[in-house]
PDB file of C-alpha atoms in Angstrom:
ATOM      1  CA  MET A   1      -1.285 332.195 -70.578  1.00 53.00           C
ATOM      2  CA  TYR A   2      -2.865 330.644 -73.611  1.00 50.00           C
ATOM      3  CA  VAL A   3      -1.499 327.229 -72.600  1.00 49.00           C
ATOM      4  CA  ALA A   4      -2.905 327.515 -69.078  1.00 49.00           C
ATOM      5  CA  VAL A   5      -6.375 328.448 -70.372  1.00 47.00           C
ATOM      6  CA  ARG A   6      -6.215 325.645 -72.879  1.00 51.00           C
ATOM      7  CA  LEU A   7      -5.248 323.119 -70.172  1.00 48.00           C
ATOM      8  CA  LYS A   8      -8.091 324.349 -67.982  1.00 54.00           C
ATOM      9  CA  GLU A   9     -10.584 323.985 -70.884  1.00 54.00           C
ATOM     10  CA  ASP A  10      -9.280 320.477 -71.646  1.00 54.00           C
ATOM     11  CA  ALA A  11      -9.681 319.493 -67.985  1.00 51.00           C
ATOM     12  CA  MET A  12     -13.270 320.789 -67.979  1.00 50.00           C
ATOM     13  CA  LEU A  13     -14.118 318.961 -71.212  1.00 47.00           C
ATOM     14  CA  SER A  14     -12.587 315.793 -69.813  1.00 59.00           C
ATOM     15  CA  SER A  15     -14.725 316.124 -66.671  1.00 58.00           C
ATOM     16  CA  VAL A  16     -17.908 316.642 -68.747  1.00 49.00           C
ATOM     17  CA  ARG A  17     -17.078 313.638 -70.932  1.00 58.00           C
ATOM     18  CA  ARG A  18     -16.431 311.492 -67.884  1.00 58.00           C
ATOM     19  CA  HIS A  19     -19.742 312.596 -66.321  1.00 52.00           C
ATOM     20  CA  ARG A  20     -21.649 311.841 -69.553  1.00 62.00           C
ATOM     21  CA  THR A  21     -19.973 308.448 -69.881  1.00 59.00           C
ATOM     22  CA  ILE A  22     -20.848 307.512 -66.287  1.00 57.00           C
ATOM     23  CA  ARG A  23     -24.420 308.705 -66.763  1.00 59.00           C
ATOM     24  CA  SER A  24     -24.779 306.729 -70.026  1.00 58.00           C
ATOM     25  CA  LEU A  25     -23.375 303.594 -68.419  1.00 49.00           C
ATOM     26  CA  SER A  26     -25.698 304.013 -65.429  1.00 54.00           C
ATOM     27  CA  LEU A  27     -28.759 304.360 -67.663  1.00 49.00           C
ATOM     28  CA  ALA A  28     -27.701 301.321 -69.696  1.00 52.00           C
ATOM     29  CA  LEU A  29     -27.224 299.304 -66.492  1.00 48.00           C
ATOM     30  CA  VAL A  30     -30.671 300.315 -65.183  1.00 49.00           C
ATOM     31  CA  ALA A  31     -32.274 299.380 -68.532  1.00 51.00           C
ATOM     32  CA  PHE A  32     -30.486 296.013 -68.543  1.00 52.00           C
ATOM     33  CA  ALA A  33     -31.543 295.311 -64.945  1.00 51.00           C
ATOM     34  CA  ALA A  34     -35.164 296.104 -65.837  1.00 51.00           C
ATOM     35  CA  LEU A  35     -35.024 293.494 -68.603  1.00 51.00           C
ATOM     36  CA  LEU A  36     -33.783 290.870 -66.157  1.00 51.00           C
ATOM     37  CA  LEU A  37     -36.495 291.439 -63.573  1.00 52.00           C
ATOM     38  CA  PRO A  38     -39.435 289.046 -63.898  1.00 51.00           C
ATOM     39  CA  VAL A  39     -42.676 290.649 -64.907  1.00 50.00           C
ATOM     40  CA  THR A  40     -45.213 289.899 -62.202  1.00 46.00           C
ATOM     41  CA  PRO A  41     -48.835 289.888 -63.253  1.00 52.00           C
ATOM     42  CA  ALA A  42     -51.429 291.827 -61.339  1.00 57.00           C
ATOM     43  CA  HIS A  43     -52.964 289.702 -58.647  1.00 65.00           C
ATOM     44  CA  ALA A  44     -56.671 289.123 -58.631  1.00 69.00           C
ATOM     45  CA  THR A  45     -58.592 290.439 -55.685  1.00 92.00           C
ATOM     46  CA  TYR A  46     -61.229 287.915 -54.730  1.00 94.00           C
ATOM     47  CA  GLY A  47     -64.592 288.795 -53.281  1.00 95.00           C
ATOM     48  CA  ALA A  48     -66.308 287.120 -50.370  1.00 95.00           C
ATOM     49  CA  PRO A  49     -66.605 283.332 -50.737  1.00 96.00           C
ATOM     50  CA  PHE A  50     -69.874 281.690 -51.720  1.00 96.00           C
ATOM     51  CA  THR A  51     -70.688 278.540 -49.769  1.00 97.00           C
ATOM     52  CA  VAL A  52     -70.929 275.493 -52.011  1.00 97.00           C
ATOM     53  CA  TRP A  53     -72.955 272.576 -50.782  1.00 95.00           C
ATOM     54  CA  ALA A  54     -74.831 269.793 -52.552  1.00 96.00           C
ATOM     55  CA  GLU A  55     -75.802 266.181 -51.892  1.00 95.00           C
ATOM     56  CA  ILE A  56     -77.245 263.579 -54.194  1.00 96.00           C
ATOM     57  CA  TYR A  57     -79.272 260.544 -53.252  1.00 95.00           C
ATOM     58  CA  GLY A  58     -80.231 257.356 -55.019  1.00 93.00           C
ATOM     59  CA  ASN A  59     -82.498 254.380 -54.317  1.00 86.00           C
ATOM     60  CA  GLY A  60     -85.585 256.558 -54.149  1.00 85.00           C
ATOM     61  CA  GLY A  61     -83.882 259.126 -51.944  1.00 85.00           C
ATOM     62  CA  SER A  62     -82.790 256.716 -49.211  1.00 87.00           C
ATOM     63  CA  THR A  63     -79.133 256.190 -50.138  1.00 90.00           C
ATOM     64  CA  GLN A  64     -76.666 259.054 -50.080  1.00 92.00           C
ATOM     65  CA  LEU A  65     -74.387 258.813 -53.130  1.00 94.00           C
ATOM     66  CA  ALA A  66     -72.109 261.874 -52.940  1.00 94.00           C
ATOM     67  CA  ARG A  67     -71.588 265.253 -51.352  1.00 94.00           C
ATOM     68  CA  LEU A  68     -69.857 268.497 -52.357  1.00 95.00           C
ATOM     69  CA  ASP A  69     -68.812 271.076 -49.778  1.00 95.00           C
ATOM     70  CA  GLY A  70     -66.601 274.171 -49.842  1.00 95.00           C
ATOM     71  CA  THR A  71     -66.352 277.674 -51.263  1.00 97.00           C
ATOM     72  CA  LEU A  72     -66.228 279.508 -54.583  1.00 97.00           C
ATOM     73  CA  GLN A  73     -64.875 283.050 -55.120  1.00 97.00           C
ATOM     74  CA  PHE A  74     -64.943 285.456 -58.068  1.00 97.00           C
ATOM     75  CA  ASP A  75     -62.154 287.942 -58.812  1.00 95.00           C
ATOM     76  CA  ASP A  76     -62.863 291.625 -59.303  1.00 94.00           C
ATOM     77  CA  GLY A  77     -61.412 291.456 -62.826  1.00 94.00           C
ATOM     78  CA  ASN A  78     -64.297 289.150 -63.890  1.00 94.00           C
ATOM     79  CA  THR A  79     -61.981 286.562 -65.479  1.00 95.00           C
ATOM     80  CA  LYS A  80     -61.056 284.158 -62.666  1.00 96.00           C
ATOM     81  CA  ILE A  81     -62.635 281.997 -60.023  1.00 97.00           C
ATOM     82  CA  TYR A  82     -61.052 280.228 -57.092  1.00 97.00           C
ATOM     83  CA  TYR A  83     -62.612 277.085 -55.706  1.00 96.00           C
ATOM     84  CA  ASN A  84     -61.782 275.230 -52.514  1.00 96.00           C
ATOM     85  CA  LEU A  85     -63.935 272.093 -52.383  1.00 95.00           C
ATOM     86  CA  GLU A  86     -64.179 268.626 -50.925  1.00 93.00           C
ATOM     87  CA  LEU A  87     -65.801 265.993 -53.114  1.00 94.00           C
ATOM     88  CA  CYS A  88     -67.092 263.136 -50.987  1.00 93.00           C
ATOM     89  CA  ARG A  89     -68.079 259.629 -52.036  1.00 93.00           C
ATOM     90  CA  ARG A  90     -70.378 257.437 -50.024  1.00 91.00           C
ATOM     91  CA  SER A  91     -72.392 254.982 -52.107  1.00 91.00           C
ATOM     92  CA  SER A  92     -71.900 256.269 -55.628  1.00 92.00           C
ATOM     93  CA  PHE A  93     -71.341 253.344 -57.996  1.00 92.00           C
ATOM     94  CA  THR A  94     -68.541 255.202 -59.775  1.00 93.00           C
ATOM     95  CA  GLY A  95     -66.475 257.982 -58.268  1.00 93.00           C
ATOM     96  CA  PRO A  96     -68.448 261.235 -58.239  1.00 95.00           C
ATOM     97  CA  GLN A  97     -67.411 264.259 -60.254  1.00 97.00           C
ATOM     98  CA  VAL A  98     -68.182 267.963 -60.501  1.00 97.00           C
ATOM     99  CA  LYS A  99     -68.823 269.481 -63.913  1.00 98.00           C
ATOM    100  CA  VAL A 100     -67.901 273.182 -64.086  1.00 97.00           C
ATOM    101  CA  TYR A 101     -69.741 275.517 -66.443  1.00 98.00           C
ATOM    102  CA  VAL A 102     -68.939 279.212 -66.968  1.00 97.00           C
ATOM    103  CA  ASN A 103     -71.653 281.307 -68.635  1.00 97.00           C
ATOM    104  CA  ASN A 104     -73.481 278.012 -69.407  1.00 97.00           C
ATOM    105  CA  THR A 105     -70.446 276.677 -71.323  1.00 97.00           C
ATOM    106  CA  PHE A 106     -68.721 273.512 -70.129  1.00 97.00           C
ATOM    107  CA  VAL A 107     -65.172 274.246 -68.910  1.00 96.00           C
ATOM    108  CA  THR A 108     -63.876 271.225 -66.988  1.00 96.00           C
ATOM    109  CA  SER A 109     -64.670 268.240 -64.795  1.00 96.00           C
ATOM    110  CA  LEU A 110     -63.258 267.725 -61.317  1.00 95.00           C
ATOM    111  CA  TYR A 111     -62.943 264.065 -60.315  1.00 94.00           C
ATOM    112  CA  TRP A 112     -63.023 262.181 -57.050  1.00 91.00           C
ATOM    113  CA  SER A 113     -59.794 260.248 -56.691  1.00 89.00           C
ATOM    114  CA  GLY A 114     -60.104 258.589 -53.322  1.00 83.00           C
ATOM    115  CA  GLY A 115     -58.855 260.100 -50.176  1.00 78.00           C
ATOM    116  CA  TYR A 116     -59.543 260.194 -46.502  1.00 77.00           C
ATOM    117  CA  SER A 117     -62.205 260.955 -43.932  1.00 78.00           C
ATOM    118  CA  THR A 118     -62.701 264.561 -42.851  1.00 80.00           C
ATOM    119  CA  ALA A 119     -65.135 266.550 -40.739  1.00 80.00           C
ATOM    120  CA  VAL A 120     -66.959 267.406 -43.975  1.00 79.00           C
ATOM    121  CA  CYS A 121     -66.927 263.767 -45.036  1.00 80.00           C
ATOM    122  CA  PRO A 122     -67.276 261.641 -41.870  1.00 74.00           C
ATOM    123  CA  SER A 123     -65.856 258.121 -41.532  1.00 63.00           C
ATOM    124  CA  PHE A 124     -68.328 256.544 -43.958  1.00 67.00           C
ATOM    125  CA  TYR A 125     -67.134 258.947 -46.696  1.00 77.00           C
ATOM    126  CA  THR A 126     -63.837 259.451 -48.391  1.00 85.00           C
ATOM    127  CA  ALA A 127     -62.953 262.920 -49.603  1.00 86.00           C
ATOM    128  CA  THR A 128     -60.889 264.389 -52.408  1.00 88.00           C
ATOM    129  CA  PRO A 129     -59.781 267.989 -51.842  1.00 89.00           C
ATOM    130  CA  LEU A 130     -60.081 270.185 -54.932  1.00 92.00           C
ATOM    131  CA  SER A 131     -58.551 273.676 -54.862  1.00 93.00           C
ATOM    132  CA  ALA A 132     -57.460 275.782 -57.803  1.00 94.00           C
ATOM    133  CA  GLU A 133     -57.705 279.082 -59.588  1.00 95.00           C
ATOM    134  CA  LEU A 134     -59.503 278.813 -62.898  1.00 95.00           C
ATOM    135  CA  THR A 135     -58.904 281.493 -65.539  1.00 95.00           C
ATOM    136  CA  TYR A 136     -61.585 281.985 -68.178  1.00 94.00           C
ATOM    137  CA  GLY A 137     -60.947 283.561 -71.585  1.00 90.00           C
ATOM    138  CA  GLY A 138     -63.584 286.260 -71.161  1.00 94.00           C
ATOM    139  CA  THR A 139     -65.903 287.900 -68.661  1.00 96.00           C
ATOM    140  CA  ILE A 140     -67.420 285.507 -66.132  1.00 97.00           C
ATOM    141  CA  TYR A 141     -71.088 286.237 -65.531  1.00 97.00           C
ATOM    142  CA  ASN A 142     -71.998 283.035 -63.713  1.00 97.00           C
ATOM    143  CA  VAL A 143     -70.645 279.641 -62.712  1.00 98.00           C
ATOM    144  CA  SER A 144     -72.573 276.386 -62.405  1.00 98.00           C
ATOM    145  CA  LEU A 145     -71.302 273.376 -60.498  1.00 98.00           C
ATOM    146  CA  ILE A 146     -73.036 270.075 -61.210  1.00 98.00           C
ATOM    147  CA  LEU A 147     -72.411 267.236 -58.774  1.00 98.00           C
ATOM    148  CA  VAL A 148     -72.678 263.864 -60.533  1.00 97.00           C
ATOM    149  CA  GLY A 149     -72.947 260.484 -58.826  1.00 96.00           C
ATOM    150  CA  SER A 150     -74.253 257.134 -59.962  1.00 96.00           C
ATOM    151  CA  GLU A 151     -76.125 254.072 -58.811  1.00 95.00           C
ATOM    152  CA  PHE A 152     -76.950 250.688 -60.314  1.00 91.00           C
ATOM    153  CA  PRO A 153     -80.544 249.838 -59.319  1.00 89.00           C
ATOM    154  CA  ASN A 154     -81.993 246.701 -60.915  1.00 89.00           C
ATOM    155  CA  ASN A 155     -78.796 246.318 -62.975  1.00 91.00           C
ATOM    156  CA  VAL A 156     -79.324 249.650 -64.751  1.00 93.00           C
ATOM    157  CA  TYR A 157     -76.596 252.291 -64.538  1.00 95.00           C
ATOM    158  CA  THR A 158     -78.201 255.608 -63.545  1.00 94.00           C
ATOM    159  CA  GLU A 159     -76.580 258.988 -62.971  1.00 96.00           C
ATOM    160  CA  ARG A 160     -77.963 261.407 -60.410  1.00 96.00           C
ATOM    161  CA  THR A 161     -77.095 265.112 -60.443  1.00 97.00           C
ATOM    162  CA  LYS A 162     -77.502 268.255 -58.377  1.00 97.00           C
ATOM    163  CA  ARG A 163     -76.859 271.675 -59.911  1.00 98.00           C
ATOM    164  CA  ARG A 164     -75.792 274.835 -58.075  1.00 98.00           C
ATOM    165  CA  ASP A 165     -75.587 278.237 -59.820  1.00 98.00           C
ATOM    166  CA  TYR A 166     -73.556 281.237 -58.668  1.00 97.00           C
ATOM    167  CA  ASP A 167     -73.737 284.767 -60.142  1.00 97.00           C
ATOM    168  CA  ASN A 168     -70.611 286.895 -60.315  1.00 97.00           C
ATOM    169  CA  PRO A 169     -71.168 289.837 -57.901  1.00 95.00           C
ATOM    170  CA  PHE A 170     -68.665 292.028 -59.790  1.00 93.00           C
ATOM    171  CA  ASN A 171     -70.812 292.513 -62.909  1.00 85.00           C
TER     172      ASN A 171
END
């Protein structure tokens, strides 16, 4: 009888060990799988778009140099903006550009690089589409877009600008 009880106890211990081993292997597999999965960052939720529009003129206001048209959006985390713009060139001596300032600090310039005619920039324009998400290293309180074009009246290079300011609605 002692042998039968002993065999039964050994069988039970073997079953417990097997269960623990399977459980340990399962946990290790789950942990390993978690390490292999890519970490996806939280996605920004963008607010309603602000309409962006500016034109600059030269020659005493009679010659259109450049135009900027599109939208700008702020994220609810206060650290990103998304812009979707068309930068149009008509008579600007050099290709126009847009200077981007965040909290009155220069961040980047967006450049016209040629392009095509669009509804925003009719046949006498050429447009460069500019779309991107811009991440700032701190809280965004406001964004300024400065459209820059140029002319060459009386053999003197002259830049013309138009500034548009946008406050972040999330702070």
